[in-house]
mmCIF file of C-alpha atoms in Angstrom:
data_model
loop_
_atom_site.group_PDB
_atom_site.id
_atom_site.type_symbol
_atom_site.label_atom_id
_atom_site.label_comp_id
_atom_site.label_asym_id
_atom_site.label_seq_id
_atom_site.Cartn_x
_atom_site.Cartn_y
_atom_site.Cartn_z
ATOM 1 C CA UNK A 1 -4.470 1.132 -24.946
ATOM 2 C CA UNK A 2 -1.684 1.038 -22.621
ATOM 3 C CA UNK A 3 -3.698 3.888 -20.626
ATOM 4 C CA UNK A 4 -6.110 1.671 -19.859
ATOM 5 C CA UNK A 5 -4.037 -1.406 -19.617
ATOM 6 C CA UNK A 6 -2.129 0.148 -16.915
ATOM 7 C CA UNK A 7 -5.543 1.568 -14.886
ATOM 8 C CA UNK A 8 -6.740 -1.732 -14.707
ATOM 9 C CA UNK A 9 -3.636 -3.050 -13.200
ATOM 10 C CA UNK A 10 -3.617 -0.360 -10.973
ATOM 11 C CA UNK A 11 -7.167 -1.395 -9.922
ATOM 12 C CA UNK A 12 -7.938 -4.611 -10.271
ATOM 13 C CA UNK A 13 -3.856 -6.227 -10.316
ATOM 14 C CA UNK A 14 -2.011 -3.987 -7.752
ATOM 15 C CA UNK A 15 0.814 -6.307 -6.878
ATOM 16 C CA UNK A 16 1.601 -6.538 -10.751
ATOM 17 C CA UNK A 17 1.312 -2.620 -10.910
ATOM 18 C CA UNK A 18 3.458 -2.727 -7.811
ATOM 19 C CA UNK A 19 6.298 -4.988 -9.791
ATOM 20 C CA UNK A 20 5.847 -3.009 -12.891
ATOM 21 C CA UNK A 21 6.914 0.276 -10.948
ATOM 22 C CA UNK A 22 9.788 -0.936 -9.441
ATOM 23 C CA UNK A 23 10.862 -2.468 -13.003
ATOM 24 C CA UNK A 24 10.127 0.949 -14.696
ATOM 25 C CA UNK A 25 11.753 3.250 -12.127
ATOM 26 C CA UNK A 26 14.704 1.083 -12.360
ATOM 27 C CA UNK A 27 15.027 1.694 -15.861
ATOM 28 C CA UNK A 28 13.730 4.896 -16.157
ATOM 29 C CA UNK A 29 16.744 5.222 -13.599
ATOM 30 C CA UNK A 30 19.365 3.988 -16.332
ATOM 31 C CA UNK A 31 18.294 5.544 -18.822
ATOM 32 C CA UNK A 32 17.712 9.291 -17.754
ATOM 33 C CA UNK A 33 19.511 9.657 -14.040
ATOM 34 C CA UNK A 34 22.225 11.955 -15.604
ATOM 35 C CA UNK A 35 19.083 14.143 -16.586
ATOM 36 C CA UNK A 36 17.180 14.843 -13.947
ATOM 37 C CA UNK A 37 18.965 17.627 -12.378
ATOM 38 C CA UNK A 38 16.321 20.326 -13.737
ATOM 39 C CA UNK A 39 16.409 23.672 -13.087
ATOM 40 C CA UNK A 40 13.031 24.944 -12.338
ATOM 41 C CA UNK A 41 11.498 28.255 -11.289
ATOM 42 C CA UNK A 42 12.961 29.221 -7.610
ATOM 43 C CA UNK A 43 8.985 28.869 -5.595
ATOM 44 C CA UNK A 44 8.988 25.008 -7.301
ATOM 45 C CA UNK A 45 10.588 22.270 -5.131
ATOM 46 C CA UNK A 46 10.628 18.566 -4.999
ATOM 47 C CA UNK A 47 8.429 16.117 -3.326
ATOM 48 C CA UNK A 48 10.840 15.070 -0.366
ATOM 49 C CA UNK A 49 10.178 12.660 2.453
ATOM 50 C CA UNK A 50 10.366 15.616 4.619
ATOM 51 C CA UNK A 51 7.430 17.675 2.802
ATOM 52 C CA UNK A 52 5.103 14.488 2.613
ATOM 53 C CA UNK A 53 3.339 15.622 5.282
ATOM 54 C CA UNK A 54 2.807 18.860 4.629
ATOM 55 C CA UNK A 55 1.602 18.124 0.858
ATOM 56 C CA UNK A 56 -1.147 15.796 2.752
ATOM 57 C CA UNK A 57 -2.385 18.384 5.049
ATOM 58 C CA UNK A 58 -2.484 20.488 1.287
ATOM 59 C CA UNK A 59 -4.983 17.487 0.239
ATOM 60 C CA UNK A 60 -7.041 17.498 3.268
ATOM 61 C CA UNK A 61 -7.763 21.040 3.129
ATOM 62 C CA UNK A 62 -9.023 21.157 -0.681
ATOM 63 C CA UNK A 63 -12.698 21.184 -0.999
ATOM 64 C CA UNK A 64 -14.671 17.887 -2.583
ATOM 65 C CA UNK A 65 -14.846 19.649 -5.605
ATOM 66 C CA UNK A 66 -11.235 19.769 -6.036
ATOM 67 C CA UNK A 67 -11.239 16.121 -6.549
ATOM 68 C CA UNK A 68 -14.149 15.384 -9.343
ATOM 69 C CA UNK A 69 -11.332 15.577 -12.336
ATOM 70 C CA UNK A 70 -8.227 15.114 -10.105
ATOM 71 C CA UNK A 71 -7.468 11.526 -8.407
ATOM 72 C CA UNK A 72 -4.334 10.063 -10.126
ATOM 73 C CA UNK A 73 -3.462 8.284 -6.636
ATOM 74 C CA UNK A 74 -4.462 8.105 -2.973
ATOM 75 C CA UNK A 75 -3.765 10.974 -0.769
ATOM 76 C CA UNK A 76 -2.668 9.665 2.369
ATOM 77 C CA UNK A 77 0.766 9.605 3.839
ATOM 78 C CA UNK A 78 1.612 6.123 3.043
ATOM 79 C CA UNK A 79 0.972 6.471 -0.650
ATOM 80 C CA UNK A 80 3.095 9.712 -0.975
ATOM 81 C CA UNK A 81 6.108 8.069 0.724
ATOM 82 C CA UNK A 82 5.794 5.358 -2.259
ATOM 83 C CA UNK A 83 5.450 8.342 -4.360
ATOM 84 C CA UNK A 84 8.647 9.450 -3.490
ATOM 85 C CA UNK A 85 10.406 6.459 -3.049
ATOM 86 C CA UNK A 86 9.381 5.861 -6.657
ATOM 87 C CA UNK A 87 12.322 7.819 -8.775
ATOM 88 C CA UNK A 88 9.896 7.642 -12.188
ATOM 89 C CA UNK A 89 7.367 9.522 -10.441
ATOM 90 C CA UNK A 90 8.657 13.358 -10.451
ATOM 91 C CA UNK A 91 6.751 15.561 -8.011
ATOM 92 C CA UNK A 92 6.858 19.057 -7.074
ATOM 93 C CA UNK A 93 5.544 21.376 -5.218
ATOM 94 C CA UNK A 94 4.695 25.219 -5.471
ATOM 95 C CA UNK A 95 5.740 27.332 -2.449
ATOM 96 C CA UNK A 96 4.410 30.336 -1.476
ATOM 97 C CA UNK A 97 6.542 33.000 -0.008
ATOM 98 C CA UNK A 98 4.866 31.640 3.749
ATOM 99 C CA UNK A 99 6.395 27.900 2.926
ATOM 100 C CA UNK A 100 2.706 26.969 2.316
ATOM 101 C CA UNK A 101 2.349 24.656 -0.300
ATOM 102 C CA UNK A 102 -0.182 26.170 -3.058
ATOM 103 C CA UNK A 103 0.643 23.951 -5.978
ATOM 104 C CA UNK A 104 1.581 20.434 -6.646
ATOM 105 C CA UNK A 105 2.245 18.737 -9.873
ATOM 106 C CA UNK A 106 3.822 15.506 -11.014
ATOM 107 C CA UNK A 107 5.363 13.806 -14.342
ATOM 108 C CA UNK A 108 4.355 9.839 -13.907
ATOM 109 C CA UNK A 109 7.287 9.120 -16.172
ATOM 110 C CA UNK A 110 7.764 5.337 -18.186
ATOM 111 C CA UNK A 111 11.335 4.678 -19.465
ATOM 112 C CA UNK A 112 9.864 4.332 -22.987
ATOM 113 C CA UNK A 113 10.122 7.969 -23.353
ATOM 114 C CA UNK A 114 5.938 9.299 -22.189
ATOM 115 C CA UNK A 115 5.201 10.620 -19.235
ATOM 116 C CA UNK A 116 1.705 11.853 -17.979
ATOM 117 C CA UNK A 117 1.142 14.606 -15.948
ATOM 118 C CA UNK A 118 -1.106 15.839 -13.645
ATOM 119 C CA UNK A 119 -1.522 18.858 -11.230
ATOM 120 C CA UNK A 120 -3.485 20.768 -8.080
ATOM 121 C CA UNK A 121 -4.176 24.122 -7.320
ATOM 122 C CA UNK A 122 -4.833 25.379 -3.539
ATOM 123 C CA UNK A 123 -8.359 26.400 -3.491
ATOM 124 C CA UNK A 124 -7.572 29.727 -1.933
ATOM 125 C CA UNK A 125 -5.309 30.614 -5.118
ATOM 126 C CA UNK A 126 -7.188 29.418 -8.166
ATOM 127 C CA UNK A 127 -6.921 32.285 -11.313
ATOM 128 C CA UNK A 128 -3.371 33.290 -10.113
ATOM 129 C CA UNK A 129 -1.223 31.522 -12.541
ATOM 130 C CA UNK A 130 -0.124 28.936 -10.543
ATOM 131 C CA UNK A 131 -1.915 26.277 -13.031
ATOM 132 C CA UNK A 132 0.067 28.210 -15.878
ATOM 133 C CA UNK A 133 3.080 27.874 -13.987
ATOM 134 C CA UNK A 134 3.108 23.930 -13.259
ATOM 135 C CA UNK A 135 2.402 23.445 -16.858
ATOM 136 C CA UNK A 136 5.478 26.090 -17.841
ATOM 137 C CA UNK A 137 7.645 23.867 -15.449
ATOM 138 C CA UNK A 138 6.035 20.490 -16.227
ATOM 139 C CA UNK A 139 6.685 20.827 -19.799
ATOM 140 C CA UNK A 140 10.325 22.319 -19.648
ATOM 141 C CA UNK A 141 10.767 19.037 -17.535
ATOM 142 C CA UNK A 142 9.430 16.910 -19.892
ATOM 143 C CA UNK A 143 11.512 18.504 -22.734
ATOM 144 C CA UNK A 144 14.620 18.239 -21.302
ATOM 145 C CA UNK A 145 14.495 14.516 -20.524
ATOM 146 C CA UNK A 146 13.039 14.068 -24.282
ATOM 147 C CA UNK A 147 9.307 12.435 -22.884
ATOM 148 C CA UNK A 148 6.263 12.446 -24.568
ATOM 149 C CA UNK A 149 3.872 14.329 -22.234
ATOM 150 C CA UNK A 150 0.473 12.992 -21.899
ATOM 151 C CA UNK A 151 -2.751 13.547 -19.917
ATOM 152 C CA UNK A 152 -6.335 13.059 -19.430
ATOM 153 C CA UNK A 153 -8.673 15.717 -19.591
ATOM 154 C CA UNK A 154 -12.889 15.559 -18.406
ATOM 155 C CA UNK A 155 -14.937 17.053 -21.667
ATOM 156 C CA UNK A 156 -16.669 19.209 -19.226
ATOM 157 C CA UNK A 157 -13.783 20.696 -17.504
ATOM 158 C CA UNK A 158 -13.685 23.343 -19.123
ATOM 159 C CA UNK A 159 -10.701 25.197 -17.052
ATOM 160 C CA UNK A 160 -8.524 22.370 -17.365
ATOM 161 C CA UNK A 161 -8.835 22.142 -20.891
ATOM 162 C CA UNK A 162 -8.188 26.337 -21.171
ATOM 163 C CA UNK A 163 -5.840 26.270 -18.178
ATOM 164 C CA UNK A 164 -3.720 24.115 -20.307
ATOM 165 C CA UNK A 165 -4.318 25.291 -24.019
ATOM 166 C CA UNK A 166 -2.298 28.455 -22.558
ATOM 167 C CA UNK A 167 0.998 26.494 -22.451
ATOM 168 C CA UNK A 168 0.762 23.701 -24.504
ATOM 169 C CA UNK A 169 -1.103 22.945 -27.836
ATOM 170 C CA UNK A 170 -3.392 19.997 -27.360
ATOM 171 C CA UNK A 171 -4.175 16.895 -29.255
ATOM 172 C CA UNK A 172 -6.432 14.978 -28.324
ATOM 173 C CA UNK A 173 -5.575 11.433 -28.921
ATOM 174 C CA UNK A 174 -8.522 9.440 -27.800
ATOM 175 C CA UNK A 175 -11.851 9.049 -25.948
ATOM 176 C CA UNK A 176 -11.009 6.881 -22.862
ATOM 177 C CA UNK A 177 -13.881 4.027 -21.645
ATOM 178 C CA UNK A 178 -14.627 6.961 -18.864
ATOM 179 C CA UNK A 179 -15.387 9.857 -21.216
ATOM 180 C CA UNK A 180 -12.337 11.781 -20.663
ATOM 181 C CA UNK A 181 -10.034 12.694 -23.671
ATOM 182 C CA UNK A 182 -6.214 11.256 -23.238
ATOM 183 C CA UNK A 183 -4.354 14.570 -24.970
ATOM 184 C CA UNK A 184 -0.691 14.870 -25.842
ATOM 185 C CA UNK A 185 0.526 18.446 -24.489
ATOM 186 C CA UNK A 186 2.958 19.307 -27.157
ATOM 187 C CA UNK A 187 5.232 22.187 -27.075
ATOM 188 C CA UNK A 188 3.026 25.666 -28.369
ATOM 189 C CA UNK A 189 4.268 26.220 -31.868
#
């Protein structure tokens, strides 16, 4: 319910969903800042003012087909500096050992305790691991600040679904009004 409560804001309210981010990163602020200093795997870095526009030029070279399951927010410049102005939303990056950026997930986090995740693969290295290694890293993340990591996943995206039955078990909480199942990536037991 709140999944969909807070798409629609996002849609059809965006100055609420605009007042309820600042409100949430605030708290999410308070109540995890002495957290978030994560270690994560050395080629994973943080979403930085400086990298914004590198991380665009990532988006602009992904084929359309990169984009049927994957359009949590806008991909232009000006969105990604809210991104990272916005200290609920966690993003990183995945480096290659050029500086090219072939990897980019994030943790939309809620100071209630869930976050929801969501990640990108460079075309050019799809079936290398680098999904495997966002979720490995998403869901240490997640751990360590004590969130509830959450998700939506197309039926017919198959490699999502696989990609990320490899590092998490999945339960599949619900059907959402587009189709897509909203899972809870739990820790693999």
């Amino acid at each position: 319910m709140l999944y969909n409560l807070a798409h629609f804001l996002r849609a059809h309210c965006s100055w609420i969903w605009t007042i309820f981010e600042l409100v949430n990163a605030w708290l999410f602020v308070l109540r995890y800042a002495h957290k978030l200093s994560v270690v994560i795997a050395g080629n994973i870095v943080p979403l930085t003012v400086e990298r914004i526009e590198a991380l665009a030029q990532f988006f602009k070279r992904q084929p359309e087909d990169a984009f049927i399951y994957f359009r949590p927010h806008a991909f232009d410049v000006k969105t990604l500096h809210s991104l990272v102005r916005n200290k609920a939303f966690l993003a990183y990056l995945v480096i290659d050992d050029n500086g090219e950026i072939i990897g980019y997930f994030f943790l939309r986090c809620f100071f209630w305790g869930k976050c929801y995740r969501g990640y990108m693969t460079d075309y050019a290295h799809r079936r290398q691991g680098i999904n495997r290694l966002m979720g490995i890293e998403a869901t240490k993340i997640a751990q360590h600040l004590h969130l509830r990591m959450f998700g939506s996943i197309a039926p017919d995206n198959v490699a999502s679904m696989k990609s990320a039955q490899t590092v998490n078990d999945i339960k599949i909480i619900e059907t959402l009004r587009n189709g897509d199942y909203l899972v809870e990536y739990l820790p693999k037991s």
